[in-house]
CSV table of C-alpha atoms and ligand atoms in Angstrom, one decimal:
chain,number,residue,atom,x,y,z
A,769,MET,CA,245.1,94.3,78.4
A,770,ALA,CA,242.7,96.6,80.1
A,771,SER,CA,243.7,95.6,83.6
A,772,SER,CA,247.3,96.6,83.1
A,773,SER,CA,246.7,100.0,81.7
A,774,ASN,CA,247.8,103.1,83.6
A,775,TYR,CA,245.0,105.4,84.7
A,776,PHE,CA,247.3,108.3,84.7
A,777,PRO,CA,250.3,108.2,82.3
A,778,PHE,CA,252.4,110.2,84.7
A,779,PRO,CA,255.6,111.9,84.1
A,780,ILE,CA,257.7,111.5,87.2
A,781,ILE,CA,259.2,114.7,88.2
A,782,LEU,CA,262.6,114.3,89.7
A,783,LEU,CA,263.1,116.5,92.8
A,784,LEU,CA,266.8,116.3,93.3
A,785,PRO,CA,268.2,116.8,96.7
A,786,PHE,CA,268.2,120.5,96.9
A,787,LEU,CA,269.2,121.2,100.5
A,788,ILE,CA,271.6,119.9,103.0
A,789,ILE,CA,270.5,120.0,106.6
A,790,THR,CA,272.4,118.6,109.5
A,791,ILE,CA,270.6,115.7,110.9
A,792,ASN,CA,270.0,115.9,114.6
A,793,ILE,CA,269.9,112.3,115.8
A,794,PRO,CA,267.9,112.1,119.0
A,795,GLU,CA,268.6,109.8,121.9
A,796,SER,CA,266.6,106.6,121.3
A,797,SER,CA,264.3,106.2,124.3
A,798,SER,CA,262.9,102.9,125.5
A,799,LEU,CA,259.6,102.2,123.7
A,800,PRO,CA,257.3,99.4,123.9
A,801,THR,CA,257.6,96.8,121.2
A,802,PRO,CA,254.7,96.2,118.8
A,803,SER,CA,252.2,93.7,119.9
A,804,SER,CA,252.9,90.2,118.6
A,805,GLN,CA,251.1,88.5,115.9
A,806,ALA,CA,248.4,86.0,116.6
A,807,PRO,CA,248.9,82.7,114.8
A,808,THR,CA,246.7,82.2,111.9
A,809,PRO,CA,245.2,78.8,111.3
A,810,ASN,CA,245.5,77.2,107.9
A,811,LEU,CA,248.3,79.4,106.7
A,812,SER,CA,251.8,78.2,106.5
A,813,LEU,CA,255.2,79.2,105.1
A,814,ASP,CA,255.5,76.1,102.9
A,815,TYR,CA,251.9,75.9,101.8
A,816,TYR,CA,252.8,75.3,98.1
A,817,LYS,CA,255.8,73.0,98.9
A,818,THR,CA,254.2,70.0,97.1
A,819,SER,CA,251.4,71.5,95.0
A,820,CYS,CA,253.7,74.2,93.4
A,821,PRO,CA,257.3,73.6,94.4
A,822,ASP,CA,258.5,76.4,92.1
A,823,PHE,CA,256.2,79.0,93.6
A,824,VAL,CA,258.9,80.9,95.4
A,825,LYS,CA,261.3,80.9,92.5
A,826,ILE,CA,258.7,81.9,89.9
A,827,VAL,CA,257.5,84.8,92.0
A,828,ARG,CA,261.1,86.0,92.7
A,829,GLU,CA,262.2,85.8,89.1
A,830,THR,CA,259.1,87.5,87.7
A,831,VAL,CA,259.3,90.3,90.3
A,832,THR,CA,263.0,90.8,89.6
A,833,SER,CA,262.6,91.2,85.8
A,834,LYS,CA,259.6,93.5,86.1
A,835,GLN,CA,261.2,95.7,88.8
A,836,ILE,CA,264.4,96.1,86.7
A,837,ASN,CA,262.4,97.2,83.7
A,838,ASN,CA,259.8,99.3,85.6
A,839,PRO,CA,261.3,100.7,88.7
A,840,THR,CA,258.0,102.1,89.9
A,841,THR,CA,256.7,98.5,90.4
A,842,ALA,CA,257.8,98.1,94.0
A,843,ALA,CA,255.9,101.1,95.3
A,844,ALA,CA,252.9,100.3,93.1
A,845,THR,CA,252.6,96.8,94.4
A,846,LEU,CA,253.2,97.7,98.0
A,847,ARG,CA,250.3,100.2,97.9
A,848,LEU,CA,248.1,97.7,96.0
A,849,PHE,CA,248.7,95.2,98.8
A,850,PHE,CA,247.8,97.7,101.5
A,851,HIS,CA,244.6,98.7,99.7
A,852,ASP,CA,243.7,95.1,99.1
A,853,CYS,CA,244.1,94.1,102.8
A,854,MET,CA,242.1,97.1,104.1
A,855,VAL,CA,239.0,96.2,102.1
A,856,GLU,CA,237.5,92.7,102.6
A,857,GLY,CA,240.9,91.5,103.9
A,858,CYS,CA,244.0,90.3,101.9
A,859,ASP,CA,241.9,88.4,99.4
A,860,ALA,CA,242.8,90.0,96.0
A,861,SER,CA,239.4,91.7,95.9
A,862,VAL,CA,241.2,94.9,94.6
A,863,LEU,CA,242.3,93.1,91.4
A,864,VAL,CA,238.8,92.2,90.1
A,865,SER,CA,237.6,94.2,87.1
A,866,SER,CA,234.2,95.9,87.0
A,867,ASN,CA,231.5,94.7,84.7
A,868,SER,CA,228.1,95.9,83.8
A,869,PHE,CA,226.6,94.3,87.0
A,870,ASN,CA,229.3,95.3,89.4
A,871,LYS,CA,231.4,98.3,90.0
A,872,ALA,CA,234.5,96.8,91.6
A,873,GLU,CA,236.9,98.1,94.3
A,874,ARG,CA,239.5,99.2,91.9
A,875,ASP,CA,237.2,101.7,90.3
A,876,ALA,CA,236.4,103.4,93.6
A,877,HIS,CA,237.6,107.0,94.0
A,878,ASP,CA,240.4,106.0,96.5
A,879,ASN,CA,241.7,103.3,94.2
A,880,ILE,CA,241.5,105.0,90.8
A,881,ALA,CA,245.1,106.2,91.0
A,882,LEU,CA,246.6,102.8,91.8
A,883,PRO,CA,249.3,102.5,89.2
A,884,GLY,CA,248.9,99.9,86.4
A,885,ASP,CA,252.4,98.5,87.2
A,886,GLY,CA,251.0,96.9,90.4
A,887,PHE,CA,248.2,95.1,88.6
A,888,ASP,CA,250.5,94.1,85.7
A,889,MET,CA,253.0,92.7,88.2
A,890,ILE,CA,250.4,90.3,89.7
A,891,ILE,CA,249.0,89.3,86.3
A,892,ARG,CA,252.5,88.4,85.1
A,893,ILE,CA,253.2,86.2,88.1
A,894,LYS,CA,249.8,84.6,87.8
A,895,THR,CA,250.3,83.8,84.1
A,896,ALA,CA,253.7,82.2,84.8
A,897,LEU,CA,252.2,80.2,87.7
A,898,GLU,CA,249.2,79.0,85.7
A,899,LEU,CA,251.6,77.4,83.2
A,900,THR,CA,253.5,75.5,85.9
A,901,CYS,CA,250.8,74.7,88.5
A,902,PRO,CA,247.3,75.6,87.1
A,903,LYS,CA,244.5,76.6,89.5
A,904,THR,CA,246.7,76.2,92.5
A,905,VAL,CA,248.1,79.5,93.8
A,906,SER,CA,245.7,82.2,94.9
A,907,CYS,CA,246.0,85.8,93.7
A,908,ALA,CA,245.9,86.9,97.3
A,909,ASP,CA,249.1,84.9,98.1
A,910,ILE,CA,250.7,86.3,95.0
A,911,ILE,CA,250.2,89.9,96.1
A,912,SER,CA,251.6,89.2,99.6
A,913,GLN,CA,254.6,87.3,98.3
A,914,ALA,CA,255.4,89.7,95.5
A,915,THR,CA,255.2,92.7,97.8
A,916,ARG,CA,257.7,91.1,100.3
A,917,ASP,CA,260.1,90.2,97.4
A,918,LEU,CA,259.8,93.8,96.0
A,919,VAL,CA,260.3,95.4,99.4
A,920,THR,CA,263.4,93.3,99.9
A,921,MET,CA,264.7,93.9,96.4
A,922,VAL,CA,264.7,97.7,96.8
A,923,GLY,CA,266.6,97.6,100.0
A,924,GLY,CA,263.9,96.8,102.6
A,925,PRO,CA,263.7,94.0,105.2
A,926,PHE,CA,263.0,90.4,104.5
A,927,TYR,CA,260.0,89.1,106.6
A,928,ASN,CA,258.0,85.9,106.5
A,929,VAL,CA,254.9,85.6,104.4
A,930,LEU,CA,252.5,82.9,105.5
A,931,LEU,CA,250.6,81.3,102.5
A,932,GLY,CA,247.3,79.6,101.9
A,933,ARG,CA,245.0,82.6,101.4
A,934,ARG,CA,241.9,82.1,99.3
A,935,ASP,CA,240.6,84.7,96.9
A,936,GLY,CA,237.5,86.6,97.8
A,937,LEU,CA,234.2,86.5,96.1
A,938,VAL,CA,233.2,90.1,96.8
A,939,SER,CA,234.7,93.2,95.2
A,940,ASN,CA,232.3,96.2,95.6
A,941,SER,CA,233.4,99.8,95.1
A,942,SER,CA,231.0,100.9,97.8
A,943,ARG,CA,233.0,99.0,100.4
A,944,VAL,CA,236.1,101.1,99.8
A,945,ASP,CA,234.9,104.4,101.1
A,946,GLY,CA,235.9,104.7,104.8
A,947,ASN,CA,238.1,101.7,104.7
A,948,LEU,CA,241.2,103.5,103.4
A,949,PRO,CA,243.1,106.3,105.2
A,950,ARG,CA,243.0,109.7,103.6
A,951,THR,CA,245.4,112.6,103.8
A,952,ASN,CA,242.8,114.9,105.3
A,953,MET,CA,242.4,112.6,108.4
A,954,THR,CA,243.4,114.0,111.8
A,955,MET,CA,245.8,112.0,113.9
A,956,ASP,CA,242.9,111.0,116.0
A,957,ASN,CA,241.2,109.6,112.9
A,958,LEU,CA,244.3,107.8,111.8
A,959,ILE,CA,245.0,106.2,115.2
A,960,SER,CA,241.5,105.0,115.5
A,961,PHE,CA,241.4,103.8,111.9
A,962,PHE,CA,244.5,101.6,112.5
A,963,GLU,CA,243.5,100.6,116.0
A,964,THR,CA,240.1,99.4,114.8
A,965,ARG,CA,242.0,97.1,112.4
A,966,GLY,CA,244.3,95.8,115.2
A,967,PHE,CA,247.4,98.0,114.7
A,968,SER,CA,249.0,99.9,117.5
A,969,ILE,CA,250.3,103.5,117.1
A,970,GLN,CA,253.8,102.2,116.8
A,971,GLU,CA,252.8,99.8,114.1
A,972,MET,CA,250.9,102.5,112.2
A,973,VAL,CA,254.1,104.7,112.2
A,974,ALA,CA,256.2,101.7,111.1
A,975,LEU,CA,253.8,100.9,108.3
A,976,SER,CA,253.8,104.6,107.2
A,977,GLY,CA,257.5,104.1,106.5
A,978,ALA,CA,256.2,102.5,103.2
A,979,HIS,CA,256.2,106.1,102.0
A,980,THR,CA,260.0,105.9,101.8
A,981,ILE,CA,259.3,104.8,98.2
A,982,GLY,CA,256.9,105.8,95.5
A,983,PHE,CA,255.2,109.1,94.6
A,984,SER,CA,252.1,111.1,95.2
A,985,HIS,CA,250.0,113.2,92.8
A,986,CYS,CA,249.8,116.9,93.4
A,987,VAL,CA,246.1,116.7,94.2
A,988,GLU,CA,247.1,114.8,97.4
A,989,PHE,CA,249.1,117.7,98.8
A,990,ARG,CA,248.2,120.8,96.8
A,991,ASP,CA,246.2,122.3,99.6
A,992,ARG,CA,249.2,122.3,101.9
A,993,LEU,CA,251.0,124.5,99.3
A,994,PHE,CA,248.3,127.0,98.2
A,995,ASN,CA,245.3,126.6,100.4
A,996,TYR,CA,246.4,125.8,103.9
A,997,SER,CA,244.3,128.4,105.7
A,998,PRO,CA,242.8,131.8,104.8
A,999,ASN,CA,245.8,133.8,106.2
A,1000,THR,CA,248.5,131.2,105.7
A,1001,PRO,CA,248.5,129.8,102.2
A,1002,THR,CA,251.4,127.4,102.8
A,1003,ASP,CA,251.6,124.9,105.6
A,1004,PRO,CA,254.3,126.2,107.9
A,1005,ALA,CA,255.2,122.6,108.7
A,1006,ILE,CA,256.8,122.2,105.2
A,1007,ASN,CA,260.4,123.3,104.9
A,1008,PRO,CA,260.2,126.5,102.9
A,1009,LYS,CA,262.6,125.5,100.1
A,1010,PHE,CA,260.8,122.2,99.7
A,1011,ALA,CA,257.5,124.0,99.5
A,1012,GLU,CA,258.8,126.3,96.8
A,1013,ALA,CA,260.0,123.3,94.7
A,1014,LEU,CA,256.7,121.6,95.2
A,1015,LYS,CA,254.7,124.7,94.2
A,1016,LYS,CA,256.6,124.8,90.9
A,1017,ILE,CA,255.7,121.1,90.2
A,1018,CYS,CA,252.1,121.6,91.1
A,1019,ALA,CA,251.5,125.1,89.7
A,1020,ASN,CA,249.2,123.9,86.9
A,1021,GLN,CA,246.1,122.6,88.5
A,1022,GLU,CA,244.9,121.3,85.2
A,1023,ASP,CA,247.8,118.9,84.9
A,1024,THR,CA,246.5,116.0,87.0
A,1025,ALA,CA,249.5,113.8,86.2
A,1026,MET,CA,252.0,115.9,88.1
A,1027,SER,CA,253.5,114.1,91.1
A,1028,ALA,CA,256.4,114.2,93.5
A,1029,PHE,CA,258.4,111.5,95.2
A,1030,ASN,CA,257.3,110.6,98.7
A,1031,ASP,CA,260.9,110.6,99.8
A,1032,VAL,CA,262.8,113.4,98.1
A,1033,PHE,CA,266.3,112.1,98.8
A,1034,THR,CA,266.2,108.3,98.1
A,1035,PRO,CA,262.8,107.8,96.3
A,1036,GLY,CA,263.6,104.4,95.0
A,1037,LYS,CA,265.3,102.9,98.0
A,1038,PHE,CA,263.5,101.3,100.9
A,1039,ASP,CA,265.3,102.9,103.9
A,1040,ASN,CA,264.5,105.0,106.9
A,1041,MET,CA,265.0,108.3,105.0
A,1042,TYR,CA,261.2,108.9,105.2
A,1043,PHE,CA,261.5,109.4,109.0
A,1044,GLN,CA,264.6,111.5,108.7
A,1045,ASN,CA,262.7,113.7,106.2
A,1046,LEU,CA,259.8,114.2,108.6
A,1047,GLU,CA,262.2,115.6,111.1
A,1048,LYS,CA,263.3,118.2,108.6
A,1049,GLY,CA,259.9,119.3,107.3
A,1050,LEU,CA,260.2,117.2,104.2
A,1051,GLY,CA,257.1,115.1,104.7
A,1052,LEU,CA,255.0,115.3,101.5
A,1053,LEU,CA,251.5,114.4,102.7
A,1054,ALA,CA,249.8,116.2,105.6
A,1055,THR,CA,249.4,112.8,107.3
A,1056,ASP,CA,253.2,112.2,106.9
A,1057,SER,CA,254.0,115.6,108.6
A,1058,ALA,CA,251.4,114.9,111.3
A,1059,MET,CA,253.4,111.8,112.3
A,1060,PHE,CA,256.2,114.1,113.5
A,1061,MET,CA,254.0,116.7,115.0
A,1062,ASP,CA,251.8,114.6,117.2
A,1063,LYS,CA,253.3,113.7,120.5
A,1064,ARG,CA,251.9,110.2,120.3
A,1065,THR,CA,253.7,109.3,117.1
A,1066,LYS,CA,256.7,111.6,117.2
A,1067,PRO,CA,258.8,109.3,119.5
A,1068,PHE,CA,258.5,106.5,117.0
A,1069,VAL,CA,259.4,108.7,114.1
A,1070,GLN,CA,262.5,109.7,116.0
A,1071,LEU,CA,263.3,106.1,116.9
A,1072,TYR,CA,263.1,105.0,113.3
A,1073,ALA,CA,264.9,108.1,111.9
A,1074,ALA,CA,267.8,107.2,114.3
A,1075,ASN,CA,267.7,103.4,113.9
A,1076,GLN,CA,267.0,101.8,110.6
A,1077,THR,CA,267.5,98.3,112.0
A,1078,GLN,CA,264.7,99.0,114.5
A,1079,PHE,CA,262.5,100.3,111.7
A,1080,PHE,CA,263.1,97.3,109.5
A,1081,LEU,CA,262.3,94.9,112.4
A,1082,ASP,CA,259.1,96.7,113.2
A,1083,PHE,CA,258.1,97.2,109.6
A,1084,GLY,CA,258.6,93.5,108.9
A,1085,ARG,CA,256.5,92.5,111.9
A,1086,ALA,CA,253.8,94.9,111.0
A,1087,MET,CA,253.7,93.7,107.4
A,1088,GLU,CA,253.4,90.1,108.6
A,1089,LYS,CA,250.4,91.2,110.6
A,1090,LEU,CA,248.9,93.3,107.7
A,1091,SER,CA,249.3,90.4,105.4
A,1092,VAL,CA,246.9,88.2,107.4
A,1093,VAL,CA,244.2,90.7,107.9
A,1094,GLY,CA,240.8,89.1,107.1
A,1095,VAL,CA,242.3,86.2,105.2
A,1096,LYS,CA,240.1,83.5,103.9
A,1097,THR,CA,241.2,79.9,104.2
A,1098,GLY,CA,239.9,76.3,103.9
A,1099,ASN,CA,236.7,76.3,101.9
A,1100,GLU,CA,236.1,80.0,102.0
A,1101,GLY,CA,236.4,81.9,98.7
A,1102,GLU,CA,238.2,80.3,95.8
A,1103,VAL,CA,241.5,80.1,93.9
A,1104,ARG,CA,240.9,82.3,90.9
A,1105,SER,CA,242.1,81.2,87.5
A,1106,ARG,CA,242.4,84.9,86.4
A,1107,CYS,CA,243.1,87.5,89.0
A,1108,ASP,CA,240.8,90.0,87.5
A,1109,HIS,CA,237.7,87.8,87.3
A,1110,PHE,CA,235.8,85.6,89.7
A,1111,ASN,CA,235.8,82.0,88.4
A,1112,ASN,CA,232.0,82.0,87.8
A,1113,VAL,CA,232.1,85.1,85.5
A,1114,SER,CA,233.1,84.6,81.9
A,1115,ALA,CA,235.8,86.9,80.5
B,1222,HEM,C1,248.8,106.5,107.2
B,1222,HEM,C2,247.9,106.5,106.3
B,1222,HEM,C3,248.1,106.6,104.9
B,1222,HEM,C4,247.7,107.6,104.0
B,1222,HEM,C5,246.8,108.7,104.3
B,1222,HEM,C6,248.2,107.2,102.7
B,1222,HEM,C7,247.9,108.0,101.5
B,1222,HEM,C8,248.6,107.9,100.4
B,1222,HEM,C9,248.5,108.7,99.2
B,1222,HEM,C10,247.5,109.8,99.1
B,1222,HEM,C11,249.3,108.3,98.3
B,1222,HEM,C12,249.6,108.9,96.9
B,1222,HEM,C13,248.7,108.2,95.9
B,1222,HEM,C14,248.8,108.9,94.5
B,1222,HEM,O1,248.8,110.1,94.5
B,1222,HEM,O2,248.9,108.2,93.5
B,1222,HEM,C15,250.1,107.2,98.8
B,1222,HEM,C16,251.1,106.5,98.2
B,1222,HEM,C17,251.6,105.4,98.6
B,1222,HEM,N1,251.3,104.7,99.8
B,1222,HEM,FE1,250.2,105.4,101.3
B,1222,HEM,N2,249.0,106.1,102.8
B,1222,HEM,C18,248.9,105.7,104.1
B,1222,HEM,C19,249.5,104.5,104.5
B,1222,HEM,C20,250.2,103.6,103.7
B,1222,HEM,C21,250.6,102.3,104.1
B,1222,HEM,C22,250.3,101.7,105.5
B,1222,HEM,C23,251.2,101.7,103.1
B,1222,HEM,C24,251.8,100.3,102.9
B,1222,HEM,C25,252.2,99.6,103.9
B,1222,HEM,C26,251.3,102.7,102.0
B,1222,HEM,C27,251.9,102.6,100.8
B,1222,HEM,C28,252.0,103.5,99.9
B,1222,HEM,C29,252.9,103.5,98.8
B,1222,HEM,C30,254.0,102.4,98.5
B,1222,HEM,C31,252.7,104.6,98.0
B,1222,HEM,C32,253.4,105.0,96.7
B,1222,HEM,C33,252.6,104.4,95.5
B,1222,HEM,C34,253.3,104.5,94.2
B,1222,HEM,O3,254.3,105.2,94.0
B,1222,HEM,O4,252.7,104.0,93.2
B,1222,HEM,N3,250.6,103.8,102.5
B,1222,HEM,N4,249.6,106.9,100.1
B,1223,NAG,C1,227.6,96.7,96.6
B,1223,NAG,O1,227.2,97.3,97.8
B,1223,NAG,C2,226.1,98.1,97.8
B,1223,NAG,C3,226.0,98.8,99.2
B,1223,NAG,O2,226.2,97.9,100.2
B,1223,NAG,C4,224.9,97.3,97.5
B,1223,NAG,O3,223.7,98.1,97.4
B,1223,NAG,C5,225.1,96.6,96.1
B,1223,NAG,O4,224.1,95.7,95.9
B,1223,NAG,C6,226.4,95.8,96.2
B,1223,NAG,N1,226.7,95.3,94.8
B,1223,NAG,C7,226.9,94.0,94.6
B,1223,NAG,C8,227.1,93.6,93.1
B,1223,NAG,O5,226.8,93.2,95.4
B,1224,NAG,C1,238.4,114.4,103.2
B,1224,NAG,O1,238.3,114.5,101.8
B,1224,NAG,C2,237.2,113.7,101.2
B,1224,NAG,C3,237.3,113.8,99.7
B,1224,NAG,O2,238.5,113.4,99.2
B,1224,NAG,C4,235.9,114.2,101.7
B,1224,NAG,O3,234.9,113.4,101.2
B,1224,NAG,C5,235.9,114.1,103.2
B,1224,NAG,O4,234.7,114.7,103.8
B,1224,NAG,C6,237.1,114.8,103.8
B,1224,NAG,N1,237.2,114.5,105.3
B,1224,NAG,C7,237.4,115.4,106.2
B,1224,NAG,C8,237.5,114.9,107.6
B,1224,NAG,O5,237.6,116.6,105.9
B,1225,NAG,C1,268.9,99.8,116.9
B,1225,NAG,O1,267.9,98.8,117.0
B,1225,NAG,C2,268.4,97.5,117.1
B,1225,NAG,C3,267.2,96.5,117.1
B,1225,NAG,O2,266.4,96.8,118.2
B,1225,NAG,C4,269.3,97.4,118.4
B,1225,NAG,O3,269.8,96.1,118.5
B,1225,NAG,C5,270.4,98.4,118.3
B,1225,NAG,O4,271.1,98.4,119.5
B,1225,NAG,C6,269.9,99.8,118.0
B,1225,NAG,N1,271.0,100.7,117.7
B,1225,NAG,C7,271.2,101.8,118.4
B,1225,NAG,C8,272.3,102.6,118.0
B,1225,NAG,O5,270.4,102.2,119.3
B,1226,NAG,C1,241.0,75.0,107.9
B,1226,NAG,O1,240.8,74.2,106.7
B,1226,NAG,C2,239.9,73.2,106.9
B,1226,NAG,C3,239.9,72.3,105.6
B,1226,NAG,O2,240.7,72.8,104.6
B,1226,NAG,C4,238.6,73.7,107.2
B,1226,NAG,O3,237.6,72.7,107.4
B,1226,NAG,C5,238.7,74.6,108.5
B,1226,NAG,O4,237.4,75.2,108.7
B,1226,NAG,C6,239.7,75.7,108.3
B,1226,NAG,N1,239.9,76.3,109.6
B,1226,NAG,C7,239.9,77.7,109.6
B,1226,NAG,C8,240.1,78.3,111.0
B,1226,NAG,O5,239.7,78.4,108.7
């Protein structure tokens, strides 16, 4: 199945914990709570209660078996969800395949490295649901629900997922550029990127905690190692031992598959280690490190590094908010029969 293939058959390089640093837990200061979520009409927690009573169970079971067999699925799906919601809203537009008339979102430069496990995850759930309640559950709802279940399964918080999204009718690769954050953005860029989409600085920091799982390809952080500035090849913000280990992994520029875990200590567990890492110079991407260096974001990094309960609460709330960005309801869009095709296009 073309839509479940991996673009990059990557060998995951295990960076074992190689240094022990005493963690300096800062005093948690009083910080404002994230802004509350506006109620979204036509979405509800029990949307499929009568039309597809087994929805919750089918998603949970499919997610569980896939994650056990492919442990990279949780991170792959979480990133897929984020990229879907940022372009045309959370409407499964990222799942649509290109054809000779349309280059779809998923084939845009910023999406090309989205791992096949995320797409495969959604297709498996859709297949199971079509057998039980055909043409009922939208692909957009599947992404949101599966992401929540996976985050919870790998140790993260449970949060509510409203349902009733419709699938979008537009998936255009040219809409991706500028609608996803990049690692070369300044903190000003990042803050305004998220603010424009309704997220506070604190919510942005909380959402970045998603990088407590998964991995990044060398191309995303190589410049920090070898090309930081003319006189300083390696970004001084990176812990020197960490930088040395990363340089070994990324030494061969030709090997585009090489990658490192976003969270070097607990790469498969959803926890607050990402924030603790940032305090120790163990942030992988430039934008990760920047969260600890900028005075607007640093207090939140310190808060979450010191208090996982607070991180989980805020991450859950921010995810609830992210999952209703630009949703289509009522008669907008459609409920796709196949997640990789609009209904009016023959396979
Ligand atoms: C703050 C701005 C952000 C930037 C610049 C950014 C950038 C990136 C980059 C470059 C990668 C590596 C991709 C690869 O090499 O394959 C990545 C991975 C990832 N991102 Fe982000 N990201 C950001 C925010 C987010 C948010 C808000 C989420 C979700 C809520 C998220 C979830 C993930 C996940 C889970 C991975 C790992 C994917 C995997 O292992 O398959 N990111 N991100
Ligand atoms: C995609 O967007 C571009 C730029 O807005 C536009 O020229 C093109 O016609 C769109 N493609 C489709 C199939 O709508
Ligand atoms: C960031 O990198 C992209 C290519 O990945 C480039 O097109 C863009 O101009 C860069 N942005 C900045 C602010 O340097
Ligand atoms: C951590 O955050 C939770 C939730 O806000 C709060 O109830 C708890 O008191 C905090 N713990 C510490 C040690 O500050
Ligand atoms: C809610 O759904 C109804 C019918 O399904 C539709 O007429 C109405 O426009 C929708 N409201 C919003 C705010 O989407």
